[in-house]
CSV table of C-alpha atoms and ligand atoms in Angstrom, one decimal:
chain,number,residue,atom,x,y,z
N,24,MET,CA,120.4,-47.2,-88.4
N,25,THR,CA,120.6,-45.7,-84.5
N,26,ARG,CA,122.6,-42.8,-83.8
N,27,TYR,CA,124.5,-41.6,-80.7
N,28,CYS,CA,124.5,-38.8,-78.6
N,29,PRO,CA,128.3,-37.7,-78.3
N,30,THR,CA,128.2,-37.0,-74.6
N,31,GLY,CA,126.9,-40.7,-73.5
N,32,ASP,CA,122.9,-39.5,-73.4
N,33,GLY,CA,122.4,-42.5,-75.2
N,34,ALA,CA,121.0,-43.9,-78.5
N,35,PHE,CA,118.1,-42.6,-80.6
N,36,GLU,CA,116.5,-42.9,-83.9
N,37,ASP,CA,118.3,-42.3,-87.2
N,38,TRP,CA,115.8,-39.1,-87.9
N,39,VAL,CA,116.8,-37.5,-84.7
N,40,GLU,CA,119.2,-34.6,-85.2
N,41,ARG,CA,119.9,-33.4,-82.0
N,42,CYS,CA,119.8,-34.9,-78.8
N,43,PRO,CA,116.8,-34.1,-76.7
N,44,GLY,CA,119.0,-34.4,-73.4
N,45,CYS,CA,121.8,-31.8,-74.1
N,46,GLY,CA,121.0,-30.5,-77.6
N,47,GLN,CA,124.3,-31.9,-79.1
N,48,ALA,CA,124.2,-33.4,-83.1
N,49,LEU,CA,123.8,-36.6,-82.8
N,50,GLN,CA,126.9,-39.0,-84.4
N,51,VAL,CA,126.9,-42.6,-86.1
N,52,GLU,CA,128.9,-43.7,-84.2
N,53,PRO,CA,129.0,-44.2,-80.5
N,54,PRO,CA,131.3,-42.1,-78.0
N,55,VAL,CA,134.0,-44.0,-77.2
N,56,ALA,CA,135.3,-42.2,-74.1
N,57,PRO,CA,133.3,-39.2,-72.0
N,58,SER,CA,134.0,-36.3,-73.9
N,59,ARG,CA,134.1,-32.8,-72.5
N,60,MET,CA,132.5,-31.5,-75.3
N,61,THR,CA,130.3,-27.6,-74.7
N,62,HIS,CA,126.9,-27.8,-74.4
N,63,GLN,CA,125.3,-25.6,-76.8
N,64,PRO,CA,121.6,-24.1,-76.4
N,65,VAL,CA,119.2,-26.6,-78.6
N,66,ASP,CA,118.1,-25.5,-81.6
N,67,GLU,CA,115.4,-27.1,-83.7
N,68,ALA,CA,115.1,-30.3,-81.8
N,69,VAL,CA,113.3,-33.0,-80.3
N,70,VAL,CA,110.7,-31.7,-78.0
N,71,TYR,CA,108.8,-33.2,-75.2
N,72,LEU,CA,105.4,-34.3,-76.0
N,73,ALA,CA,103.4,-36.3,-73.5
N,74,THR,CA,104.1,-38.9,-70.9
N,75,ALA,CA,102.1,-42.6,-71.5
N,76,PRO,CA,101.1,-44.2,-68.6
N,77,ASN,CA,102.9,-47.3,-70.1
N,78,GLU,CA,104.7,-48.8,-72.9
N,79,PRO,CA,101.6,-50.6,-75.0
N,80,VAL,CA,100.0,-47.1,-75.0
N,81,ALA,CA,103.8,-45.1,-76.0
N,82,GLN,CA,103.6,-47.5,-78.4
N,83,LEU,CA,99.8,-47.1,-79.6
N,84,TRP,CA,100.6,-43.5,-79.5
N,85,LEU,CA,103.6,-44.0,-82.0
N,86,GLN,CA,101.7,-45.9,-84.2
N,87,VAL,CA,98.7,-43.4,-84.5
N,88,LEU,CA,101.1,-40.3,-84.8
N,89,GLU,CA,103.0,-42.2,-87.7
N,90,ASP,CA,99.5,-42.9,-89.4
N,91,GLU,CA,99.2,-39.0,-89.1
N,92,GLY,CA,103.0,-38.9,-91.2
N,93,ILE,CA,104.6,-37.8,-87.6
N,94,ARG,CA,107.6,-39.2,-86.5
N,95,ALA,CA,107.9,-39.8,-82.8
N,96,MET,CA,109.8,-41.9,-80.4
N,97,ALA,CA,109.1,-42.9,-76.6
N,98,LYS,CA,111.9,-44.0,-73.9
N,99,PRO,CA,111.1,-45.5,-70.7
N,100,ALA,CA,110.6,-42.5,-67.6
N,101,GLY,CA,112.0,-45.1,-65.8
N,102,PRO,CA,109.9,-47.2,-62.6
N,103,GLY,CA,106.5,-45.6,-61.6
N,104,TYR,CA,104.1,-45.3,-58.5
N,105,GLY,CA,105.2,-48.8,-57.8
N,106,ALA,CA,108.5,-50.3,-59.1
N,107,TRP,CA,107.3,-53.7,-59.7
N,108,GLY,CA,107.0,-55.3,-63.0
N,109,SER,CA,109.0,-54.6,-66.2
N,110,VAL,CA,110.0,-52.1,-68.6
N,111,ALA,CA,106.5,-52.0,-70.1
N,112,THR,CA,104.6,-50.7,-67.0
N,113,PHE,CA,107.1,-47.6,-66.6
N,114,GLU,CA,105.7,-44.2,-67.8
N,115,HIS,CA,107.3,-43.6,-71.0
N,116,GLU,CA,108.2,-40.2,-72.7
N,117,LEU,CA,106.9,-39.5,-76.5
N,118,PHE,CA,109.4,-37.2,-78.1
N,119,VAL,CA,108.7,-35.5,-81.6
N,120,LEU,CA,110.4,-33.0,-84.0
N,121,ARG,CA,109.8,-29.1,-82.5
N,122,SER,CA,108.0,-28.4,-86.0
N,123,ALA,CA,105.7,-31.3,-85.7
N,124,HIS,CA,104.7,-30.5,-81.9
N,125,ASP,CA,101.7,-28.4,-82.3
N,126,ARG,CA,100.3,-31.2,-84.1
N,127,ALA,CA,101.1,-34.1,-82.3
N,128,SER,CA,99.8,-32.9,-79.2
N,129,ALA,CA,96.6,-32.1,-81.2
N,130,VAL,CA,96.7,-36.3,-82.1
N,131,ILE,CA,97.8,-37.2,-78.0
N,132,ALA,CA,94.8,-35.1,-77.2
N,133,ASP,CA,92.1,-36.8,-79.2
N,134,LEU,CA,93.6,-40.4,-78.2
N,135,ARG,CA,93.3,-39.6,-74.5
N,136,GLU,CA,89.9,-37.9,-74.9
N,137,ASP,CA,88.9,-41.8,-76.4
N,138,ASP,CA,90.6,-43.7,-73.9
N,139,GLY,CA,89.1,-41.4,-71.1
N,140,LEU,CA,92.6,-40.3,-70.0
N,141,ALA,CA,91.9,-36.7,-70.1
N,142,GLY,CA,90.5,-36.4,-66.8
N,143,GLY,CA,87.9,-33.9,-67.7
Z,4,LIG,ZN1,123.0,-35.6,-75.1
């Protein structure tokens, strides 16, 4: 089941407990009206992991992370260098739970080396 940021940052996978944008605990129901809740500091939360160059790569990374037992999610980062094409050509930012970040970043580093994306 999808969960929602109470302050309107969007919808997230159900295992995400806190909004990566504002740190609010996610809720089952979408926000019905803009609220003025006090933003609180992020505690144990979803953290930024890496940016994939496009959606197919993001999906590949998510699949490999899942195979490693790490739950991750991706969201489009918006148009890249050329704003043409579909969302599949956008860079995608990957997020993981903070506690899984170190392991996940090692997995991604391996993937980048395999793909020659590491740039050295
Ligand atoms: Zn939020």
